[in-house]
XYZ file of C-alpha atoms in Angstrom:
635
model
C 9.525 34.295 -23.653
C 10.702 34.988 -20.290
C 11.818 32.000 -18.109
C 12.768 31.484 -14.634
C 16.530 31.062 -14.258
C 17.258 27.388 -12.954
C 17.932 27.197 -8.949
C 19.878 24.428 -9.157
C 22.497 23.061 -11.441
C 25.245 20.386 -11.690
C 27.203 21.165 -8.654
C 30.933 20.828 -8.440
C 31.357 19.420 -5.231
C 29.578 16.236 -4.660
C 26.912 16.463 -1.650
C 25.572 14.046 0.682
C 22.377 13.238 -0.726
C 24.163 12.786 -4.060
C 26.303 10.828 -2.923
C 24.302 8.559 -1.374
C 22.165 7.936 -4.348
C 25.741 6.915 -6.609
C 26.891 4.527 -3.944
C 23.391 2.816 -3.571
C 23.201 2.057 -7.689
C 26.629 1.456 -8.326
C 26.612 -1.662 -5.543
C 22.559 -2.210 -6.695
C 22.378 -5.911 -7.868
C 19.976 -6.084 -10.708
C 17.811 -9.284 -10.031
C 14.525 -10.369 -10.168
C 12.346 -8.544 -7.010
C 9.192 -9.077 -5.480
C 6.770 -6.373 -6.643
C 6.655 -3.241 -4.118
C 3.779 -2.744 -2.107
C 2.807 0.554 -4.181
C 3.348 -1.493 -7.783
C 0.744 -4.356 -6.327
C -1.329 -1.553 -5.234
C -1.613 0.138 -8.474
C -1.857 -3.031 -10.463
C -5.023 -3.859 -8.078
C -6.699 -0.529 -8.214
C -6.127 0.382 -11.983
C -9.275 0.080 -14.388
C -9.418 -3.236 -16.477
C -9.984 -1.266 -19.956
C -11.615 -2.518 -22.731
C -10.840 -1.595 -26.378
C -14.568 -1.185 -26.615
C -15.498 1.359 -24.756
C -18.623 3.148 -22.854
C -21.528 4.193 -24.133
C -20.878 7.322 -26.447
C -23.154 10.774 -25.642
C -24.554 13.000 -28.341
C -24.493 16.858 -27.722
C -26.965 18.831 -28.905
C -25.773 22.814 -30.197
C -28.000 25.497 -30.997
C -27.380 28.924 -30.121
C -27.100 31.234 -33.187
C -26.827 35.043 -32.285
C -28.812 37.356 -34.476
C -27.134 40.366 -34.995
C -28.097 43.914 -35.800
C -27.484 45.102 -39.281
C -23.949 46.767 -39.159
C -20.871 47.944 -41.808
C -17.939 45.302 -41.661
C -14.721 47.018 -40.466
C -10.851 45.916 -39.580
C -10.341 44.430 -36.082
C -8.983 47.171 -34.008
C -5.453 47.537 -32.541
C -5.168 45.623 -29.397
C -8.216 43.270 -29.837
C -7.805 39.775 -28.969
C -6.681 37.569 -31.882
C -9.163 35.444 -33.554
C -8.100 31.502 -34.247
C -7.973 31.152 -38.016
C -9.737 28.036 -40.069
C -12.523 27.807 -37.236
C -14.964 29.025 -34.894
C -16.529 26.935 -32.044
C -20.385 26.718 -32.213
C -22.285 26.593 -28.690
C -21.776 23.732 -26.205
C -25.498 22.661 -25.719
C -28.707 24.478 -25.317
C -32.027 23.178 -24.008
C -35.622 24.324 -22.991
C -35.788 26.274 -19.704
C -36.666 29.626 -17.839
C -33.879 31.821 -16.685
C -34.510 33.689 -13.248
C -37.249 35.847 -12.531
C -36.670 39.312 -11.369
C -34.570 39.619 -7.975
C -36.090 41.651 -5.030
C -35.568 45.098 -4.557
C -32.013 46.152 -3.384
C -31.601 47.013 -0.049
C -28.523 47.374 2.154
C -27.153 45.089 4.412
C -27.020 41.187 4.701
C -30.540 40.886 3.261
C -29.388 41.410 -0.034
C -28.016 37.997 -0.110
C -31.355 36.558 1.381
C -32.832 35.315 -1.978
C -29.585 33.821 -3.249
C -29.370 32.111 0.010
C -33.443 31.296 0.347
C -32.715 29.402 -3.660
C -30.229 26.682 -2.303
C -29.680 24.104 0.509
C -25.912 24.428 1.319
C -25.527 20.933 2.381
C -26.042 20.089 -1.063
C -24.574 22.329 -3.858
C -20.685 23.329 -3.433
C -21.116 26.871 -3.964
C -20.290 29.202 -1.142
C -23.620 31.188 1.254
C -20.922 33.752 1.571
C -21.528 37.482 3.177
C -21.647 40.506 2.239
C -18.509 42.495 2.696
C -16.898 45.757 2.273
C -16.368 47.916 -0.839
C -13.042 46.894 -2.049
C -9.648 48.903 -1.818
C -8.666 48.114 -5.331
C -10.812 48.770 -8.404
C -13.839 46.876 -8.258
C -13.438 43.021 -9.771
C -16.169 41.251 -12.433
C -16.559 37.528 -13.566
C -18.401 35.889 -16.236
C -19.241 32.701 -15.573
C -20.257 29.983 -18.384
C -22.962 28.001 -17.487
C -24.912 24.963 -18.235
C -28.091 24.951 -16.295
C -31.290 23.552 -18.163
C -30.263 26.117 -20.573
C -26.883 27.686 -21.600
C -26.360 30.598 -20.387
C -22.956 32.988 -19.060
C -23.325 35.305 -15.767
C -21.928 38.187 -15.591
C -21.262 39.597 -12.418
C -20.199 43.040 -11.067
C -18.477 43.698 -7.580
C -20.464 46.241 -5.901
C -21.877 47.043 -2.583
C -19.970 44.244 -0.707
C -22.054 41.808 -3.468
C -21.982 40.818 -7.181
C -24.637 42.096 -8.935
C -25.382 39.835 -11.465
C -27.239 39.245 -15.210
C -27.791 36.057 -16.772
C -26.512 36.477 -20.440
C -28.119 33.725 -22.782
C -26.016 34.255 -25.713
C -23.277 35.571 -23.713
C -21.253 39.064 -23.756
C -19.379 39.527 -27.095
C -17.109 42.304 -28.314
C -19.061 42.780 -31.581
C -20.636 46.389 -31.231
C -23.210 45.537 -33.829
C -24.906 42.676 -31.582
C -27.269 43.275 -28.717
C -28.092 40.320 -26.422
C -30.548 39.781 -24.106
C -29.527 40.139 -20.208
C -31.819 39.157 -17.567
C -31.065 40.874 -14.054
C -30.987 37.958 -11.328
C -30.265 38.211 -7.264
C -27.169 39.325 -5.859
C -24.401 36.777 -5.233
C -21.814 36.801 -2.821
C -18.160 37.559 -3.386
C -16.917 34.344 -2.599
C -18.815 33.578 -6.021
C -16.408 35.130 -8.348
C -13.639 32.240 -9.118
C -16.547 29.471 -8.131
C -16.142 26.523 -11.088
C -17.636 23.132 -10.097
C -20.440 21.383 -10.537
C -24.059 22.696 -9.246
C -25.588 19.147 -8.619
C -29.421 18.357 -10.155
C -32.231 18.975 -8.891
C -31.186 22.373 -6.793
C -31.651 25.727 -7.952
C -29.035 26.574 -11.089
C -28.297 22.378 -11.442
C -25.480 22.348 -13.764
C -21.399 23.313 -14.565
C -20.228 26.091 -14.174
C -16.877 27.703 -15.319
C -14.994 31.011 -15.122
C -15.366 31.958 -18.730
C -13.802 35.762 -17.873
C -12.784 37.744 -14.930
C -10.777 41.016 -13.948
C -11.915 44.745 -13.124
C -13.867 47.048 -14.643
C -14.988 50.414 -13.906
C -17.648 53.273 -14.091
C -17.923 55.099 -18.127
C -21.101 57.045 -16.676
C -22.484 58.677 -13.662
C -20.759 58.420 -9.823
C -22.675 55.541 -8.482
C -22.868 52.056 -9.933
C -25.931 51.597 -7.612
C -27.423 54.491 -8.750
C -27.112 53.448 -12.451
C -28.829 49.954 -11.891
C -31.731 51.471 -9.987
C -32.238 53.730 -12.789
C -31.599 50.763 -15.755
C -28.667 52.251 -17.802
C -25.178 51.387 -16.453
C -22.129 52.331 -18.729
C -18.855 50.425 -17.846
C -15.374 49.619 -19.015
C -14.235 46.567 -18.241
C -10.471 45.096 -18.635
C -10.546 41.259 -18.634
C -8.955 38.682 -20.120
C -11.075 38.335 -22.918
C -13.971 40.867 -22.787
C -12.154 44.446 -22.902
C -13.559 47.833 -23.475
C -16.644 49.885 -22.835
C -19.725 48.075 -22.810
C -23.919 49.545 -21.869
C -26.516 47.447 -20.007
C -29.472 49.322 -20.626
C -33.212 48.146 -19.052
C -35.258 47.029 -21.850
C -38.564 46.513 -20.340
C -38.791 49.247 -17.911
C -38.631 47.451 -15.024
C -42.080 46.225 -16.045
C -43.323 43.005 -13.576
C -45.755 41.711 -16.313
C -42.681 39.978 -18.272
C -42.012 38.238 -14.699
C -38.043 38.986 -15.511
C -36.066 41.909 -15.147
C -34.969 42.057 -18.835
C -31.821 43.940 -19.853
C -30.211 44.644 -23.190
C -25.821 44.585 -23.349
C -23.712 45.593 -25.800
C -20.343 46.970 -26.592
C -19.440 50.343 -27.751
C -17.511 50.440 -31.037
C -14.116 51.706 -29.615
C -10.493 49.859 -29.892
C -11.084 46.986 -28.309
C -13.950 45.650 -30.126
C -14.185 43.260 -33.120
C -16.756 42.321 -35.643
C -18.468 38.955 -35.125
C -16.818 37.940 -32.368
C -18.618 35.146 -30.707
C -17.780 34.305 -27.233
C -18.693 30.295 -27.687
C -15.237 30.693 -30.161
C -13.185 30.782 -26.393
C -15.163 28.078 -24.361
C -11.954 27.344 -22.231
C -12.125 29.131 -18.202
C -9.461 31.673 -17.599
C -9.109 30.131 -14.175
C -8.379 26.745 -15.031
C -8.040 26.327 -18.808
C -10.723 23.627 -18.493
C -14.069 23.580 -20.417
C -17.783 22.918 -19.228
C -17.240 19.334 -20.693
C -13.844 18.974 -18.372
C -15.426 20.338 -15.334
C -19.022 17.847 -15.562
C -16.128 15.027 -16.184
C -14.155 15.870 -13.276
C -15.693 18.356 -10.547
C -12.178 19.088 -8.265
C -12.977 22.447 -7.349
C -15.449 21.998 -4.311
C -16.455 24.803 -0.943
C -16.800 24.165 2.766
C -19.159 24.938 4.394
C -16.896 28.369 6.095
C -16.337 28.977 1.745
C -12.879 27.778 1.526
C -11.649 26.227 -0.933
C -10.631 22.896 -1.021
C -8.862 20.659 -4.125
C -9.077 17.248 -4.749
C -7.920 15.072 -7.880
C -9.548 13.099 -10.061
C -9.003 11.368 -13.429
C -11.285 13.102 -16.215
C -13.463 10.061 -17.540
C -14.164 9.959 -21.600
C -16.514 7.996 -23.103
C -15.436 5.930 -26.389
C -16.929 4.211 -29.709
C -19.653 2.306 -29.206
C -19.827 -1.197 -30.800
C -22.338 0.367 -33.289
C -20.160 2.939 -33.864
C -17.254 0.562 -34.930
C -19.453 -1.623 -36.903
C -20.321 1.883 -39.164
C -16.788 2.465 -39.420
C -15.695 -1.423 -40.769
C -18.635 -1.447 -42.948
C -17.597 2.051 -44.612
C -15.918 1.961 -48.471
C -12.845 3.133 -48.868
C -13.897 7.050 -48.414
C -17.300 7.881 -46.293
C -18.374 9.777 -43.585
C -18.337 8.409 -40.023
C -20.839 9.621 -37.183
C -19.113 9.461 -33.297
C -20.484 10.982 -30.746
C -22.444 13.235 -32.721
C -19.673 14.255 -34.970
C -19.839 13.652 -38.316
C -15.523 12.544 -39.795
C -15.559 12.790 -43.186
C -12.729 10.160 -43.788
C -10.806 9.357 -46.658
C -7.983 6.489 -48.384
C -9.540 3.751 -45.301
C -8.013 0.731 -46.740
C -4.166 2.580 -47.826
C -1.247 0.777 -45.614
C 0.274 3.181 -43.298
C 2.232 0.534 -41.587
C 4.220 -2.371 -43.158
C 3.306 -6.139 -41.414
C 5.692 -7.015 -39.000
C 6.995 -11.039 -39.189
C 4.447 -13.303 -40.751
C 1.287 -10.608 -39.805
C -0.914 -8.353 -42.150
C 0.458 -4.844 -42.607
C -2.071 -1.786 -40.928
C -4.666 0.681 -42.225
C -5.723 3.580 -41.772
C -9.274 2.328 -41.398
C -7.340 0.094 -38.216
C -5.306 3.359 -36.742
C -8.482 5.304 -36.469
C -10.439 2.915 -34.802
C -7.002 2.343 -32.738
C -7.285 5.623 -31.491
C -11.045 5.921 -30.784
C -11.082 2.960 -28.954
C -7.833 3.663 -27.072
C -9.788 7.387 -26.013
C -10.727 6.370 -22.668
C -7.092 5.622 -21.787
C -5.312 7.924 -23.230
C -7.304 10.916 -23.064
C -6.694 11.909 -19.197
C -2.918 12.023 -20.570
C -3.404 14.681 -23.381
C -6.836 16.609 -21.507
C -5.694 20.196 -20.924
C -2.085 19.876 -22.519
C -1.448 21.436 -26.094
C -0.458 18.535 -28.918
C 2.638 18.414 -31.219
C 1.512 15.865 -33.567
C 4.046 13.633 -36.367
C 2.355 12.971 -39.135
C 3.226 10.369 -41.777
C 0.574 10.839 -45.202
C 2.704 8.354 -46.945
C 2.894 5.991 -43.940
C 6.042 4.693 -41.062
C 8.181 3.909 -44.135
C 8.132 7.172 -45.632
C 9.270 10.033 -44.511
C 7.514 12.346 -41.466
C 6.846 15.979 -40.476
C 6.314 17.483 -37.490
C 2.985 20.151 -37.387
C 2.032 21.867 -34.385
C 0.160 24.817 -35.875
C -3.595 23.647 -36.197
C -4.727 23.655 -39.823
C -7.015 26.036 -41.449
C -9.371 23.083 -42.243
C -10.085 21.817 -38.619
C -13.412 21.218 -37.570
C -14.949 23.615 -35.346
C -15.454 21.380 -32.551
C -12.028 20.266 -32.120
C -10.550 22.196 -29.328
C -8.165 24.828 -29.732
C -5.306 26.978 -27.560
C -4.089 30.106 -28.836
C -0.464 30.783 -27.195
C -0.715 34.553 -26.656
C 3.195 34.683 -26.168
C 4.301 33.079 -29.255
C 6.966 34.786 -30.808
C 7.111 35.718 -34.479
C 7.229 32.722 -36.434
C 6.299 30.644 -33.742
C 2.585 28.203 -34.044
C 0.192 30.715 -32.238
C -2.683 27.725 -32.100
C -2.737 24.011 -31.146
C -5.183 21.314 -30.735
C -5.749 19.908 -27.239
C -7.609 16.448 -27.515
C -10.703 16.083 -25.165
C -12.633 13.519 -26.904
C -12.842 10.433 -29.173
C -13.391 11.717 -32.031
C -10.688 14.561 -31.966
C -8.335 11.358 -32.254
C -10.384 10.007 -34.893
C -9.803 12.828 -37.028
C -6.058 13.048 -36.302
C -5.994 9.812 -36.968
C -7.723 10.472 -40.469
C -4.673 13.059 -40.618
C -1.718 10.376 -40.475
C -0.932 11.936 -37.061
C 0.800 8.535 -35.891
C 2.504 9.997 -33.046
C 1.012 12.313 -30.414
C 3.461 14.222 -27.849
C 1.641 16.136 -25.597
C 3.015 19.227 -23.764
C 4.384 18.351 -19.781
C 3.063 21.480 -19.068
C -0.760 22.587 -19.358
C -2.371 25.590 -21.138
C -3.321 26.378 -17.718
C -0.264 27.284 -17.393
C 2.026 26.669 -19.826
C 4.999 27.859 -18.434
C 5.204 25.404 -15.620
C 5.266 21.076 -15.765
C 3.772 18.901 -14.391
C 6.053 15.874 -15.414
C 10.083 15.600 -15.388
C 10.710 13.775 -17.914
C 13.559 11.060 -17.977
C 14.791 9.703 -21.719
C 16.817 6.998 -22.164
C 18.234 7.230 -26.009
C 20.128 4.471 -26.805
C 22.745 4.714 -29.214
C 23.731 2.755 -32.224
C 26.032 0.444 -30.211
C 23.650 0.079 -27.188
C 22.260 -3.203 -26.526
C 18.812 -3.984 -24.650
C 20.449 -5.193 -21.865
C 22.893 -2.190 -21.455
C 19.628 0.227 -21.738
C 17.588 -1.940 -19.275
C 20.868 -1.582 -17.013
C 20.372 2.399 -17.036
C 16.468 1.582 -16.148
C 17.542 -0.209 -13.193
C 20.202 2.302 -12.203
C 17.515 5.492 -12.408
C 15.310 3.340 -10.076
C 17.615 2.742 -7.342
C 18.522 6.382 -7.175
C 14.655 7.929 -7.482
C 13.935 5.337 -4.741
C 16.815 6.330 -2.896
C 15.891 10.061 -2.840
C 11.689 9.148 -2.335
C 10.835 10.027 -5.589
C 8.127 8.413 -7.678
C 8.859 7.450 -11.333
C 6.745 5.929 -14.158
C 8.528 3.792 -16.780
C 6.966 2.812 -20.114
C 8.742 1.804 -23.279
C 9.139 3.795 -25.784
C 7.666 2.043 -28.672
C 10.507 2.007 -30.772
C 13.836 1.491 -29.136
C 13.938 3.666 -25.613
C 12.465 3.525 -22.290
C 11.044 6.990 -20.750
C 10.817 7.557 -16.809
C 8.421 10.055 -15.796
C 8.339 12.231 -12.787
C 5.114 13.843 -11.511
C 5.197 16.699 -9.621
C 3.555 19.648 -8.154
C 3.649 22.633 -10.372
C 5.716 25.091 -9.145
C 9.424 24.565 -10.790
C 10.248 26.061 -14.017
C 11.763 24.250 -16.682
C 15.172 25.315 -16.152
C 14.466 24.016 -12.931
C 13.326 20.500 -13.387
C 15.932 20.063 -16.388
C 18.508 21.009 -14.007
C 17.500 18.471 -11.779
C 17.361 15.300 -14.117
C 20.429 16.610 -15.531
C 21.807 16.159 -12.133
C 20.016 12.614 -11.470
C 21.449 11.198 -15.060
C 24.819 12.288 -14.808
C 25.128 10.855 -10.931
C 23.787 7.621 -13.117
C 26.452 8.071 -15.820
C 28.998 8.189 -13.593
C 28.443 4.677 -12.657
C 28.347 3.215 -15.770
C 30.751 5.929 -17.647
C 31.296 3.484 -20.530
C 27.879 3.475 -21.228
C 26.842 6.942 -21.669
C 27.715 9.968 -23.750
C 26.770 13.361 -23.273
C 27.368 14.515 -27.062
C 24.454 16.121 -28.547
C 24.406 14.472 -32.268
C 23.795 10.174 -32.122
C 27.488 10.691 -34.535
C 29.469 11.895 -32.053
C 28.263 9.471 -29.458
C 30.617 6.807 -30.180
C 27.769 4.405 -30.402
C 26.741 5.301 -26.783
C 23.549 5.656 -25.518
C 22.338 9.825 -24.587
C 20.527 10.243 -21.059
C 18.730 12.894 -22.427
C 17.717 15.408 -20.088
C 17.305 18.317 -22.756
C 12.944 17.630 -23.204
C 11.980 19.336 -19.874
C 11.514 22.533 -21.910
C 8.408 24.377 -23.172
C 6.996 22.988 -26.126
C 9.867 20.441 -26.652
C 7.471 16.342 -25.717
C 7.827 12.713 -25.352
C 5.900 10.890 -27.096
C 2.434 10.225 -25.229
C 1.552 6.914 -23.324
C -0.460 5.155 -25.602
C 0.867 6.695 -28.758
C 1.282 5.083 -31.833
C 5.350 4.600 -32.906
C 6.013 4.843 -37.176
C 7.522 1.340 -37.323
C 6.310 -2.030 -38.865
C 3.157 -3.347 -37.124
C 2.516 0.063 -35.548
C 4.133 -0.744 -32.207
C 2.793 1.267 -28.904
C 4.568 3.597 -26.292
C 2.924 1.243 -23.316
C 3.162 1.961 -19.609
C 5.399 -1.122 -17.629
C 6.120 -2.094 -13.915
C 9.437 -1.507 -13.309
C 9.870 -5.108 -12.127
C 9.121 -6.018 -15.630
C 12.628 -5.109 -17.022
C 14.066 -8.592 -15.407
C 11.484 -10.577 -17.983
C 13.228 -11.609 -20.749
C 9.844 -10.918 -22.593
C 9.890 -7.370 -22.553
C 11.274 -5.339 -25.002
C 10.822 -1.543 -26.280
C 8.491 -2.044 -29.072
C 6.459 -5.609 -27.289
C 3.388 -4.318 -27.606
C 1.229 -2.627 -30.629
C -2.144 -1.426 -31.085
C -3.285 -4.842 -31.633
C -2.514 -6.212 -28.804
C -2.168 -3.574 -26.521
C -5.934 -4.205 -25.707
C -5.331 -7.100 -23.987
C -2.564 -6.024 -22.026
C -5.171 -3.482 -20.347
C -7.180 -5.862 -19.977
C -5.083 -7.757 -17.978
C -2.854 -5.447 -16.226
C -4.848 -2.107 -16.580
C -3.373 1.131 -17.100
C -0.045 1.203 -15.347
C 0.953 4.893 -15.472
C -2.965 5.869 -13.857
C -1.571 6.563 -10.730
C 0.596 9.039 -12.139
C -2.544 11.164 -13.207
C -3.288 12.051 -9.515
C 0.492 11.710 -8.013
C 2.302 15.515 -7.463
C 5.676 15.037 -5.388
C 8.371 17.708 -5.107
C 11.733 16.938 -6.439
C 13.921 16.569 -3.634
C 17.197 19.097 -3.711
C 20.057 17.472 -5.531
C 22.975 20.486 -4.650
C-alpha cells in the first residue's frame, strides 16, 4: 500500500519549540494540582452511565428480491469481491406509497418546481438548489439509500442542469438475471447528489438518507439522454464505486396515468462487470462517509443552509443497550441457549466455563459475566469502535491460557454483524473485518472469547488517515509504578506546553496510553514521526528511564515509549476493553490529576466495578469523541 512519506522527523538540531517543551518537564515538579478548568468541565458535562442501559429497539427486515429464472455462471473479471461466510439482509421495510408520477419535463427552472412545491426548506436539511449547466466533465450519478416509510434507494442521473431520478425499492444490483421495479419521481437538484442526513418526520420523504453509490456514467444508446427518457428506454454505463457496467431502464407501463406512478423496470446487462446474486443490501455502508442508515438516524452531522452549503458539526453516535429484561433472559439461560437482543437472536454456548481466574479473595469470571459485560458496557464504548475496523484477541481457553490474534472475520458470522472489505489488502493480508455498531455485535464477540478489542485509529472512511496519535507507555521488567507515572507526568507538561490535548487511561494491565485527537489530514508516517519526536524530547529527561530497543530483552529492564502503533492496522487496546488477567481488569479512561492518588493503579478497575466508576465520574475520554486539534510542528 502506498503511504505518504513522513514531513517531519527527529531533527538533529534542537529547535525552539522543542526546546522549550524539555526545559518546562525536566524543572516540572510532580505534585498534587487543582483540576484544570477543561478536566472540571468534562467531568461536569460527561453522561452518568449506567451498566443498565436504554431501552433496546427491534428492527424489522423484509425485502427478498425475486429473481428471474437464469443459468449460474463464474463472477466476471473485475467485479467487485463478494464478503465470504455472509450476506446482509435488508435494513427495515414498512407499508407505504412511493411517489406518484412527476410532471412533464420542461426546460428551465420549472423543472425543479415540484421538488421544491413537496418540502418547506425551513424544515428538512436538504438543499432547494437550481438548476445549472450541463457539466464539462462526464455527467455524474448517485444512489442514495433511503429509509422513508418504506426502504427504498434513488438513483439519480445528472442531466439537463438536474438529476433525474427513480426510486428503486429493492435497489440496483449487478445480477443480470434480476429485474426490479423503478418508479420515475421529480427532478432533483444537483446540490442533491452527496446529500446524507436526516429528512425529519412528517415532511415529504421523512427519513435517512445515505450515499449508497456515486460516480459517472454515460450514454450505451441513442445521442440524447433526454430523448431516451421521453421515449421510456434509456441504456447507460455507469462506473461507480460499487454499481459498474451497462445497465437498461426500460418503461414498463407505458407511461400509462391509471397506475398513478410512472413505473420503470432496471436491470443490468450480462457483460464483465456483473455478478450473479449480488444483492445490494450485502454493502449497506455510504461511499461518502462509510456510515450506515443506522449511523446517520444516530448521529445526523451532515446538515445544508439555507444558500446549500454545507456545514459539519459533531456529535457522539448514541447506542441503545440490554434492557433489564434482556439481562434477566440471559442469567436465567442453562449453560448453552439462545439469547434474543435487540431483535437478534445469539446462539451462545459453555455460559458458566471460567475465562478469568478470581483475583484476591473474589469469585473467578464467566463467560455468561463477559457477555453481559460487554452488552451493558455498549453505550460507552460503542462511539469508540463505530466506523473503525476491529482486531480482536481472543482467548477460547481463557486469560491463563494462551491467545491469538484474528482480524479476518469468520466464515460463520452472522449476517447482521457489520462488515468492511479492505479493497487494498495485499496478498495474504485479512481482506474483511468486523466494525461493531451495536450491542449485540459485542455480545457475540463476547460469545467468541474476544477479550480484547483494538480498534483501528483510523476509520474505513478512510483508512489511510487517523484520527488519534497514539502515545504508549510500556514499562519494562524493571519499571516501577512510580517511574511509569513519572513519564505520565512528563508527557503532560510537554503536550500542555505545545497546546495539545491528550487523553490518558490505564491500560488495564500494566501501561498507561495518552491519546491525541486530531483532524484527519496527517498520514501515519506523519503522526508517528511526531510522537516519536514528543517521547524522545521526554526520554531525554529521564534517560535512565527509557530504552529505545525494540525487544522487552534488550531493554535492560527499561521501560519502551513506544511510538511504533501510529501505523495502519497496527491498535491499542480500546477504552473500555477487557485486559486477559485475573478478575478481568478494564482499560478505563482517568483524569490526569489522578496519577498523584496513591489509589490508582494500571489494572484498578474491572468490569465489575467499572460500572460504578461511570456512574460517578462518567466517561472521561467523551470529550475526545468530538475534539480534532492539529499537531503543532515539532522541527
Amino acid at each position: 500500500m502506498a503511504t505518504k512519506k513522513a514531513a517531519t522527523g527527529a531533527a538533529t538540531k534542537k529547535p525552539a519549540k522543542k526546546a522549550v517543551a524539555e526545559k518546562a518537564v525536566a524543572k516540572k515538579t510532580v505534585t498534587k494540582k487543582a483540576p484544570t478548568k477543561a478536566a472540571t468541565a468534562r467531568k461536569e458535562t460527561a453522561p452518568k452511565v449506567a451498566a443498565k442501559a436504554l431501552a433496546a429497539s427491534k428492527t424489522d427486515t423484509s425485502g427478498a428480491t425475486t429473481k428471474a429464472p437464469t443459468k449460474k455462471s463464474p463472477t466476471k473479471t473485475g467485479a467487485p469481491k463478494k464478503t465470504a461466510g455472509r450476506k446482509t439482509t435488508p435494513e427495515t421495510a414498512a407499508n407505504g406509497r412511493l411517489a406518484t408520477r412527476p410532471a412533464a419535463r420542461t426546460d428551465g427552472s420549472d423543472r425543479l418546481g415540484t421538488y421544491r412545491r413537496k418540502r418547506d426548506f425551513e424544515k428538512t436539511p436538504e438543499p432547494a438548489g437550481v438548476v445549472a449547466d450541463a457539466p464539462a466533465d462526464a455527467p455524474r450519478f448517485v444512489v442514495q439509500r433511503h429509509r422513508a416509510r418504506r426502504l427504498h434507494y434513488d438513483f439519480r442521473l445528472e442531466m439537463g442542469g438536474v438529476l433525474v431520478s427513480w426510486a428503486v425499492p429493492k435497489g440496483l444490483t449487478l445480477d443480470p438475471g434480476v429485474r426490479h421495479l423503478a418508479v420515475h419521481v421529480e427532478d432533483h437538484p444537483l446540490d442533491y447528489i452527496d446529500f446524507e442526513g436526516v429528512i425529519p418526520k412528517g415532511e415529504y420523504g421523512g427519513g435517512d438518507v445515505i450515499v449508497w453509490d456515486r460516480g459517472t456514467w454515460k450514454l450505451d444508446k441513442y445521442d440524447d439522454p433526454l430523448d431516451a427518457v421521453a421515449r421510456g428506454d434509456l441504456h447507460i454505463e455507469l462506473n461507480g464505486e460499487k454499481l459498474k457496467g451497462r445497465f437498461v431502464l426500460v418503461r414498463s407501463n407505458g407511461g400509462s396515468e391509471s397506475s398513478g406512478q410512472d413505473q420503470w423496470l432496471v436491470l443490468h446487462k450480462r457483460d464483465d462487470a456483473s455478478v450473479d446474486g449480488w444483492d445490494p443490501e450485502a454493502h449497506p455502508a455510504s461511499v461518502l462517509s462509510g456510515r450506515t442508515n443506522d449511523a446517520v438516524a444516530a448521529n445526523p452531522d451532515r446538515k445544508w443552509t439555507r444558500a446549500g452549503e454545507e456545514t459539519l458539526t459533531r456529535a457522539v453516535p448514541t447506542f441503545p443497550g440490554p434492557t433489564p429484561e434482556e439481562l434477566d433472559q440471559l442469567d436465567s439461560l442453562p449453560n448453552k441457549g439462545t439469547w434474543e437482543l435487540q431483535g437478534r437472536e445469539l446462539a451462545l454456548t459453555n455460559l458458566d466455563k471460567v475465562l478469568f481466574p478470581p483475583r484476591d479473595d473474589g469469585e473467578p469470571v464467566t463467560k455468561r459475566e463477559l457477555i453481559r459485560y460487554y452488552a451493558s458496557i455498549a453505550p460507552t464504548m460503542l462511539p469508540y469502535l463505530f466506523d473503525r475496523p476491529l482486531n480482536l484477541h481472543r482467548y477460547p481457553n481463557g486469560a491463563g491460557s494462551q491467545g491469538f490474534w484474528q482480524k479476518q472475520a469468520p466464515a460463520h458470522t452472522p449476517e447482521w454483524v457489520r462488515l468492511w472489505h479492505r479493497e487494498d489488502a495485499d496478498e495474504g493480508e485479512s481482506e474483511d473485518y468486523i466494525v461493531a455498531d451495536s450491542a449485540p455485535t459485542l455480545a457475540w464477540l463476547a460469545n467468541q472469547a474476544a477479550l480484547e478489542l483494538h480498534a483501528w485509529t483510523s476509520t474505513i472512511a478512510d483508512p489511510q488517515k487517523p484520527t488519534y496519535a497514539l502515545i504508549d507507555l510500556d514499562p519494562g521488567t524493571d519499571t516501577t509504578w512510580e517511574q511509569l507515572l513519572t513519564l505520565a507526568r512528563l508527557h503532560r507538561v510537554a503536550l500542555e506546553q505545545l497546546g495539545v490535548r491528550g487523553y490518558p487511561k490505564v491500560s488495564g494491565q500494566r501501561g498507561i496510553q495518552i491519546w491525541v485527537p486530531i483532524e484527519p489530514g496527517p498520514s501515519f508516517d506523519e503522526t508517528r514521526a511526531w510522537v516519536e519526536t514528543l517521547s524522545r524530547t521526554v526520554g531525554r529527561v529521564v534517560g535512565d528511564l527509557v530504552s529505545w530497543n525494540w525487544g522487552k530483552s534488550d531493554r535492560g529492564g527499561k521501560a519502551r515509549l513506544d511510538y511504533t502503533q501510529n501505523a495502519i492496522n497496527k491498535t491499542l487496546v480500546a477504552p473500555y476493553s477487557v485486559r486477559p488477567a485475573a478478575g478481568a481488569p478494564v482499560s478505563a479512561p482517568i483524569e490526569w490529576d489522578e496519577l498523584e492518588e496513591p489509589e490508582l493503579r494500571p489494572d484498578r478497575w474491572t468490569i465489575r466495578t467499572v460500572g460504578d466508576r461511570l456512574a460517578d465520574k462518567g466517561d472521561l475520554m467523551l470529550a475526545m469523541l468530538t475534539d480534532r486539534q492539529s499537531l503543532r510542528p515539532l522541527s
